Coordinates of C-alpha atoms and ligand atoms in Angstrom, one line a residue:
M183 CA 41.9 146.0 -5.2
S184 CA 45.2 148.1 -5.5
I185 CA 46.2 150.1 -2.3
V186 CA 46.3 153.9 -3.5
N187 CA 47.8 155.4 -0.1
R188 CA 49.3 154.9 3.4
D189 CA 46.0 155.5 5.1
E190 CA 44.3 153.0 2.9
E191 CA 46.9 150.5 3.4
M192 CA 46.6 151.0 7.2
E193 CA 42.7 150.6 7.1
A194 CA 43.2 147.2 5.4
L195 CA 45.9 146.1 7.6
Q196 CA 43.7 146.9 10.8
E197 CA 40.7 145.1 9.0
S198 CA 42.9 142.2 8.4
A199 CA 44.0 142.3 12.0
L200 CA 40.6 142.4 13.1
D201 CA 39.6 139.2 11.2
H202 CA 42.6 137.2 11.5
L203 CA 44.9 138.1 14.5
W204 CA 44.9 137.0 18.2
L205 CA 46.8 139.1 20.1
P206 CA 48.2 137.3 23.5
F207 CA 46.1 138.0 26.5
S208 CA 43.6 140.4 24.8
Q209 CA 39.8 140.1 24.4
M210 CA 39.7 140.6 20.7
N211 CA 36.3 141.6 20.9
Q212 CA 37.2 144.9 22.4
F213 CA 39.0 145.8 19.4
I214 CA 35.9 144.5 17.0
E215 CA 33.8 146.7 18.6
D216 CA 36.5 149.7 18.7
P217 CA 38.8 149.1 15.9
D218 CA 40.6 152.2 17.1
D219 CA 41.8 150.9 20.4
L220 CA 43.9 148.2 18.3
T221 CA 47.4 150.2 17.8
I222 CA 49.7 149.3 15.0
F223 CA 53.4 150.5 15.4
V224 CA 55.0 151.3 12.3
E225 CA 58.4 152.9 13.5
G226 CA 60.5 152.7 16.4
E227 CA 63.7 154.9 17.2
G228 CA 65.7 154.4 20.6
C229 CA 62.6 154.9 23.2
W230 CA 60.2 156.0 21.0
L231 CA 57.5 154.5 18.7
T232 CA 55.2 155.6 16.2
D233 CA 51.7 154.4 15.4
S234 CA 49.8 154.1 12.3
R235 CA 48.0 157.4 12.8
G236 CA 51.4 159.3 13.1
A237 CA 51.4 159.4 16.9
K238 CA 54.5 159.5 18.8
V239 CA 54.6 157.3 22.1
F240 CA 57.5 156.9 24.4
D241 CA 57.8 153.3 25.1
M242 CA 58.3 153.1 29.2
M243 CA 58.1 149.3 29.3
S244 CA 60.7 148.5 26.9
G245 CA 58.4 146.6 24.7
M246 CA 57.9 143.8 27.1
W247 CA 60.9 144.8 29.6
L248 CA 63.2 143.9 27.1
K249 CA 64.6 146.6 24.2
A250 CA 67.8 147.5 26.4
I251 CA 69.5 149.0 23.3
G252 CA 66.2 150.8 21.9
Y253 CA 64.4 150.4 18.4
G254 CA 66.0 151.1 15.3
R255 CA 69.4 149.8 15.7
K256 CA 71.2 149.4 12.3
E257 CA 73.9 147.2 14.0
I258 CA 71.6 144.4 14.7
A259 CA 70.1 144.3 11.0
E260 CA 73.8 144.2 10.0
A261 CA 74.8 141.3 12.1
V262 CA 71.9 139.4 11.0
Y263 CA 72.2 140.0 7.3
Q264 CA 76.3 139.2 7.5
A265 CA 75.2 136.0 9.7
M266 CA 72.4 135.0 7.1
Q267 CA 75.2 134.4 4.6
G268 CA 76.4 131.6 6.6
I269 CA 75.0 128.7 8.8
T270 CA 71.5 129.6 9.3
Y271 CA 70.7 126.4 11.2
N272 CA 72.3 124.0 13.7
P273 CA 71.8 120.4 12.3
W274 CA 71.2 118.0 14.8
G275 CA 74.2 117.0 17.3
A276 CA 76.0 119.9 15.8
T277 CA 76.8 123.3 16.5
S278 CA 78.2 126.6 14.6
R279 CA 80.6 129.9 15.4
K280 CA 77.7 132.2 16.6
T281 CA 76.1 129.4 18.9
I282 CA 79.8 128.9 20.6
E283 CA 80.5 132.5 20.9
L284 CA 77.4 133.4 22.5
S285 CA 77.4 130.7 25.0
A286 CA 81.1 131.5 26.0
K287 CA 79.9 135.2 26.2
L288 CA 77.2 134.4 28.6
A289 CA 79.6 132.4 30.5
S290 CA 82.2 135.2 30.7
L291 CA 79.5 137.5 32.1
A292 CA 77.7 135.2 34.5
P293 CA 78.7 135.3 38.4
D294 CA 80.7 131.5 37.6
K295 CA 82.6 131.9 34.8
G296 CA 82.8 127.9 34.1
S297 CA 79.1 128.1 33.5
R298 CA 77.8 126.2 30.5
V299 CA 75.0 127.5 28.7
F300 CA 71.8 125.8 27.2
L301 CA 70.3 128.0 24.6
A302 CA 66.3 128.6 24.0
S303 CA 64.4 130.7 22.4
G304 CA 62.0 132.4 25.0
G305 CA 62.2 132.8 28.9
S306 CA 59.5 130.3 29.6
E307 CA 61.5 127.6 27.9
A308 CA 64.5 128.8 29.6
N309 CA 62.8 128.4 33.1
E310 CA 61.2 125.0 31.9
T311 CA 64.9 123.7 30.9
A312 CA 65.8 125.2 34.3
V313 CA 63.7 122.9 36.0
K314 CA 64.1 119.9 34.2
M315 CA 68.0 120.5 34.4
A316 CA 67.4 120.4 38.4
K317 CA 65.2 117.5 38.8
K318 CA 67.6 115.6 36.6
Y319 CA 70.7 116.8 38.3
H320 CA 69.2 115.2 41.6
R321 CA 68.1 112.1 39.7
I322 CA 71.9 111.9 38.5
R323 CA 73.1 112.1 42.2
G324 CA 70.8 109.3 43.2
D325 CA 68.2 111.8 44.7
A326 CA 65.5 111.0 42.1
G327 CA 62.6 112.0 44.8
R328 CA 63.6 115.8 44.4
Y329 CA 60.9 116.6 42.1
K330 CA 59.0 119.8 44.1
V331 CA 59.7 123.2 42.9
V332 CA 59.3 126.2 45.5
S333 CA 58.3 129.6 44.1
R334 CA 56.8 132.6 45.2
R335 CA 52.9 133.7 44.7
G336 CA 52.7 136.5 42.3
S337 CA 56.0 135.8 40.5
Y338 CA 55.8 135.3 36.9
H339 CA 58.1 132.7 35.3
G340 CA 56.4 131.8 31.9
T341 CA 53.3 130.4 30.0
T342 CA 54.0 127.0 29.4
H343 CA 52.3 124.2 31.6
A344 CA 55.1 123.8 34.2
T345 CA 56.3 127.6 34.3
M346 CA 52.7 128.8 34.6
T347 CA 52.2 126.8 37.7
L348 CA 55.2 128.6 39.4
G349 CA 54.6 131.9 40.8
G350 CA 51.0 132.4 39.8
G351 CA 48.3 134.7 39.3
G352 CA 48.4 137.8 36.7
V353 CA 49.3 137.0 33.2
A354 CA 50.0 133.2 34.0
A355 CA 46.3 133.0 34.6
H356 CA 46.7 129.3 35.9
Q357 CA 43.0 129.2 37.2
D358 CA 42.1 128.8 33.7
Y359 CA 44.3 125.7 33.2
G360 CA 43.6 123.2 36.3
P361 CA 44.9 120.7 37.2
L362 CA 48.3 122.2 37.3
Q363 CA 51.7 120.9 37.4
P364 CA 52.2 118.8 40.5
G365 CA 55.2 119.6 42.7
S366 CA 54.6 123.3 42.7
V367 CA 55.0 124.6 46.3
H368 CA 54.1 128.5 46.8
V369 CA 55.6 130.7 49.1
S370 CA 54.7 134.7 50.2
Q371 CA 56.3 137.0 47.7
P372 CA 59.3 139.5 49.6
H373 CA 57.3 142.8 49.2
S374 CA 58.3 145.9 51.3
Y375 CA 55.3 148.0 50.6
R376 CA 52.7 144.8 51.4
C377 CA 54.1 142.4 53.4
G378 CA 51.9 139.8 55.4
Y379 CA 54.8 139.5 57.8
C380 CA 56.0 142.7 58.8
K381 CA 52.9 144.8 58.8
E382 CA 53.4 145.8 62.5
S383 CA 57.2 145.6 62.5
P384 CA 59.1 148.7 61.5
T385 CA 61.7 147.1 59.3
C386 CA 62.0 143.9 57.4
N387 CA 61.7 140.7 60.0
L388 CA 63.2 138.5 57.3
E389 CA 59.7 135.9 58.0
C390 CA 59.3 135.8 54.2
A391 CA 62.5 134.1 53.6
R392 CA 62.0 132.0 57.0
E393 CA 58.8 130.6 55.4
V394 CA 60.7 129.1 52.8
E395 CA 62.7 127.1 55.4
R396 CA 59.3 126.0 56.8
V397 CA 57.9 125.0 53.9
I398 CA 61.1 122.9 52.6
Q399 CA 61.0 121.5 56.3
F400 CA 57.4 120.6 55.9
E401 CA 57.2 119.2 52.2
G402 CA 60.5 117.1 53.4
P403 CA 63.8 118.4 51.9
E404 CA 64.2 115.0 50.2
T405 CA 61.4 115.8 47.8
V406 CA 62.6 119.3 47.1
A407 CA 64.3 120.0 43.8
A408 CA 64.9 123.8 43.5
F409 CA 63.9 127.1 44.7
I410 CA 62.9 129.8 41.8
G411 CA 62.3 133.4 42.0
E412 CA 63.4 136.7 40.0
P413 CA 65.5 138.9 41.7
M414 CA 63.3 141.6 41.7
S415 CA 59.8 141.1 40.4
V416 CA 58.1 143.2 37.9
A417 CA 54.8 140.9 38.0
A418 CA 54.5 141.1 41.8
G419 CA 54.3 144.7 41.5
V420 CA 57.7 145.9 40.8
T421 CA 58.9 144.4 44.0
I422 CA 62.8 145.0 45.5
P423 CA 63.6 142.2 48.2
H424 CA 65.3 143.5 51.6
P425 CA 68.9 143.2 51.1
D426 CA 69.4 140.1 53.4
Y427 CA 66.5 138.5 51.5
W428 CA 68.5 136.5 48.9
P429 CA 71.8 136.0 50.9
A430 CA 69.0 134.1 53.3
I431 CA 67.0 132.2 50.8
R432 CA 71.0 131.1 49.2
S433 CA 71.8 129.6 52.7
I434 CA 68.5 127.9 53.2
C435 CA 68.9 126.4 49.9
D436 CA 72.3 125.2 50.5
K437 CA 71.0 123.7 54.0
Y438 CA 68.9 121.4 52.4
G439 CA 70.7 120.7 49.2
V440 CA 68.1 122.6 47.0
L441 CA 69.2 124.1 43.8
L442 CA 68.3 128.1 43.6
I443 CA 67.1 129.1 40.2
L444 CA 67.2 132.6 39.5
D445 CA 64.8 133.9 36.9
E446 CA 66.9 136.9 35.6
V447 CA 64.7 136.9 32.3
V448 CA 63.6 140.6 33.2
T449 CA 66.6 141.9 35.2
G450 CA 69.5 140.5 33.1
F451 CA 71.7 142.7 31.0
G452 CA 72.2 145.7 33.3
R453 CA 68.3 146.3 33.6
T454 CA 69.2 146.6 37.5
G455 CA 72.7 148.8 37.2
K456 CA 74.5 145.5 36.9
W457 CA 74.6 143.2 34.4
F458 CA 72.9 140.8 36.4
A459 CA 70.8 141.4 39.3
S460 CA 72.5 138.7 41.7
E461 CA 75.4 140.8 41.7
H462 CA 73.6 143.1 43.9
W463 CA 73.9 140.2 46.7
D464 CA 77.1 138.5 45.6
L465 CA 74.8 136.0 45.0
Q466 CA 75.8 132.5 43.3
P467 CA 72.9 130.9 41.6
D468 CA 72.9 127.2 40.5
I469 CA 71.4 128.1 37.5
T470 CA 70.3 131.2 35.8
S471 CA 67.6 131.7 33.2
V472 CA 67.9 134.8 30.7
A473 CA 66.0 135.9 27.6
K474 CA 64.6 139.5 26.8
A475 CA 67.4 142.0 26.9
L476 CA 69.8 139.2 25.8
S477 CA 69.0 140.3 22.2
S478 CA 67.0 143.5 23.0
G479 CA 63.8 141.6 21.5
Y480 CA 65.3 141.5 17.8
L481 CA 65.1 137.8 17.7
P482 CA 64.1 135.3 20.3
V483 CA 66.8 133.7 22.5
A484 CA 67.1 132.7 25.8
A485 CA 69.7 130.9 27.8
T486 CA 69.5 128.5 30.9
I487 CA 73.0 129.2 32.6
A488 CA 74.1 126.3 34.7
R489 CA 76.9 126.6 37.3
K490 CA 79.8 124.5 36.4
E491 CA 79.1 121.8 39.4
V492 CA 75.7 121.5 38.3
A493 CA 76.9 121.3 34.6
D494 CA 79.6 118.9 35.2
T495 CA 77.2 116.7 37.1
F496 CA 76.0 115.8 33.7
L497 CA 79.3 114.7 32.4
G498 CA 79.2 110.9 32.3
A499 CA 77.6 108.4 29.8
E500 CA 73.9 108.0 28.2
K501 CA 72.2 107.8 31.8
E502 CA 73.5 111.4 32.5
T503 CA 72.6 113.1 29.5
F504 CA 70.3 116.0 29.6
R505 CA 67.3 114.9 27.2
H506 CA 66.1 118.0 26.5
L507 CA 65.8 119.6 23.1
I508 CA 64.3 122.7 21.3
T509 CA 64.6 123.3 17.7
Y510 CA 65.3 126.5 17.7
G511 CA 67.6 126.8 20.5
G512 CA 70.8 128.6 20.1
H513 CA 69.8 129.4 16.3
P514 CA 72.7 131.1 14.8
I515 CA 71.0 133.8 13.6
A516 CA 69.3 134.6 17.2
C517 CA 73.0 134.1 18.2
A518 CA 74.2 136.7 15.9
A519 CA 71.8 139.5 17.3
A520 CA 72.3 138.8 20.8
L521 CA 76.2 139.1 20.2
A522 CA 75.6 142.5 18.3
N523 CA 73.1 143.3 20.9
L524 CA 75.3 142.7 23.9
A525 CA 78.3 144.1 22.1
I526 CA 76.1 147.4 22.2
I527 CA 75.3 147.2 25.6
E528 CA 79.2 146.9 26.4
N529 CA 80.4 149.7 23.8
E530 CA 78.1 152.4 24.9
S531 CA 78.6 151.2 28.7
L532 CA 74.9 150.8 29.3
V533 CA 74.9 149.1 32.0
E534 CA 76.6 151.7 34.0
H535 CA 74.0 154.2 32.2
S536 CA 71.5 152.2 33.5
E537 CA 72.6 152.6 37.2
R538 CA 73.0 156.6 36.6
M539 CA 69.8 157.1 35.0
G540 CA 68.0 155.0 37.3
R541 CA 69.0 156.6 40.2
Y542 CA 68.3 160.2 38.7
L543 CA 64.9 158.7 37.4
F544 CA 64.3 157.6 41.1
E545 CA 65.2 160.8 42.4
Q546 CA 62.7 162.6 39.8
L547 CA 60.2 160.3 40.4
E548 CA 59.9 161.9 44.2
V549 CA 57.9 164.8 43.1
L550 CA 54.8 162.4 42.2
N551 CA 54.4 162.2 46.1
K552 CA 52.2 165.2 45.9
H553 CA 49.5 163.0 44.6
S554 CA 47.4 161.4 47.6
I555 CA 46.7 158.8 45.2
V556 CA 50.5 157.6 45.2
G557 CA 51.2 154.9 48.1
D558 CA 54.8 153.9 47.4
I559 CA 57.8 154.8 44.9
R560 CA 60.1 152.0 44.4
G561 CA 63.6 152.2 42.6
G562 CA 67.2 153.0 43.3
F563 CA 68.4 149.8 41.2
G564 CA 69.0 150.8 37.7
L565 CA 66.2 151.7 35.3
F566 CA 63.6 149.4 37.6
C567 CA 61.5 151.5 38.9
G568 CA 57.5 151.1 40.1
V569 CA 54.9 154.0 41.4
E570 CA 52.1 152.0 43.3
L571 CA 48.6 153.8 43.4
V572 CA 46.1 153.6 46.5
K573 CA 42.9 154.6 47.2
D574 CA 44.1 155.7 50.7
R575 CA 47.4 156.5 51.3
D576 CA 47.5 155.7 55.2
S577 CA 45.7 152.4 55.1
K578 CA 47.6 151.4 52.0
E579 CA 43.9 150.5 50.7
P580 CA 44.3 149.8 46.9
F581 CA 41.3 150.8 44.4
P582 CA 38.8 148.4 44.0
P583 CA 38.6 147.1 40.3
E584 CA 35.3 148.9 39.9
A585 CA 37.4 152.2 39.8
K586 CA 39.1 150.8 36.8
V587 CA 42.4 152.5 37.2
P588 CA 44.5 150.8 35.0
E589 CA 42.1 151.5 32.0
R590 CA 41.5 155.1 33.0
L591 CA 45.3 155.8 33.4
T592 CA 46.4 153.9 30.2
A593 CA 44.1 156.0 28.0
V594 CA 45.6 159.2 30.1
F595 CA 49.0 157.8 29.4
R596 CA 48.1 157.6 26.0
R597 CA 46.8 161.0 25.1
H598 CA 50.2 162.1 27.2
G599 CA 52.4 159.5 24.8
L600 CA 53.5 157.3 27.3
M601 CA 53.0 153.5 27.2
T602 CA 53.4 151.0 29.9
R603 CA 51.3 148.0 31.4
V604 CA 49.5 149.5 34.4
S605 CA 47.8 147.6 37.2
N606 CA 47.7 149.3 40.3
V607 CA 51.5 149.6 39.8
I608 CA 52.9 151.8 37.2
P609 CA 56.0 150.0 35.9
I610 CA 58.8 152.3 34.7
L611 CA 61.6 150.4 32.7
P612 CA 62.2 152.1 29.9
P613 CA 65.0 151.6 27.2
L614 CA 68.6 151.5 28.8
V615 CA 69.5 154.1 26.0
I616 CA 67.2 156.7 27.5
S617 CA 68.5 160.0 28.1
K618 CA 68.5 162.5 31.0
D619 CA 66.2 164.8 28.8
E620 CA 63.9 161.8 28.1
V621 CA 63.7 161.0 31.9
D622 CA 62.8 164.6 32.6
H623 CA 59.9 164.0 29.8
I624 CA 58.7 161.0 31.3
V625 CA 58.4 162.2 35.0
R626 CA 56.7 165.7 33.4
E627 CA 54.1 163.5 31.7
V628 CA 53.6 161.0 34.4
D629 CA 53.0 163.6 36.8
A630 CA 50.5 165.4 34.6
S631 CA 48.9 162.1 33.7
L632 CA 48.2 161.8 37.8
K633 CA 47.1 164.7 38.1
E634 CA 44.3 164.2 35.3
L635 CA 43.5 160.8 37.0
S636 CA 43.2 162.1 40.2
E637 CA 40.5 164.7 39.1
E638 CA 38.7 162.0 36.9
I639 CA 38.3 159.8 40.3
Ligands
LIG1534 N1 60.2 135.0 33.5 C1 59.9 136.5 33.6 C2 60.6 137.3 35.0 C3 59.1 137.3 32.6 O1 59.0 138.5 33.0 C4 58.8 136.4 31.9 C5 58.1 137.1 30.5 O2 57.7 138.0 30.7 C6 59.2 135.1 31.2 C7 59.8 134.4 32.4 C8 58.6 134.2 30.2 O3 59.5 134.8 29.0 P1 58.6 134.2 27.6 O4 57.5 135.2 27.5 O5 59.9 134.9 26.8 O6 58.4 133.0 27.4

């Protein structure tokens, strides 16, 4: 059958998706029962997407917290086209120009300029690599008993078997796949609005950091390889820790010889108004994992950046070799896309822009406080903001699942041309190229959406 027009073409595409596509973390039955629920995007420009029905949507979640330079950047297409004329895969044991250039570029941006970079294709792989690197590091140093990894409940570090075991809850859905990776030890999330420790105290008492020390002591420091956490966590509800939290964690890790892995998969490359969020606290992680905005999602690329001292430990003979491999890690074409993306971030000063626009966005979000369902507005670190909704502002009681707040708000947002992944928190992490007018636009539309939601519930 020939396709005669765009509507028919889109209908055929939709049918095909309903029959054959398996969307991540989605109940496909929902789309089979209501095909109009399935959004098919056909165009993207800057912060905006156009769907198959011609509706324009503002992407407040940057795809999946990654579209730093926005959609539709021809420079990336050009860089990829050029790279495709050359080496299109690095044969076993060898490398090529773009892969070397990206490694050197990442080391030049990292807190330790002597870093060495292991390339992967996604954030889960980068974290999996980081954990294996930490275990092997200790083994080389004669500490083979160190295999446990301490992580925070509510964090998200990926979806492979090992990484879903870290953090936990939410998208990792580790309750579906037990038994989990042994050696995973969980501690509290630093959460200024919902902290179990400082409920009664007017300020943070850093008990969440002290808990890490207690847990390491309890487990036995000689069994603990690493601590992993996102500097600021979207998964845990767009949480921003107390300024003393990370320095405290660093000194606890130092005290017990535990490696500090910082998962900068979301926060890297300008999201929080610095190249890396670690810069906010002058923090030297031992290992940093990055992905997402490394290529702004134009091609899959990720990296595990090891501080020089960690990487140098692997310099030796056969037994010191890091026996780990990802077929598509360091793919030269993905590296070319990443280099072009980082050049745009640099040339357009998007890190500074994120800091400025983020401050402006956070100030403007204040207007939402007039809605009694708004419990907390978080931000102040670049374009990394969140609005937590509550049933009762005084008690901070959350809405029960039966109120279906995420589903309802997602539908209201859609009518207002907004998109983000709503839970009881509205994450607002737009592309770093957002303009001041666009900030005004999204604040106005979120405001109107919350008014509608308040009337509905
Ligand atoms: N770490 C963090 C903080 C993330 O948000 C994600 C994905 O959302 C990952 C790791 C996993 O990255 P990927 O989905 O590319 O494997």
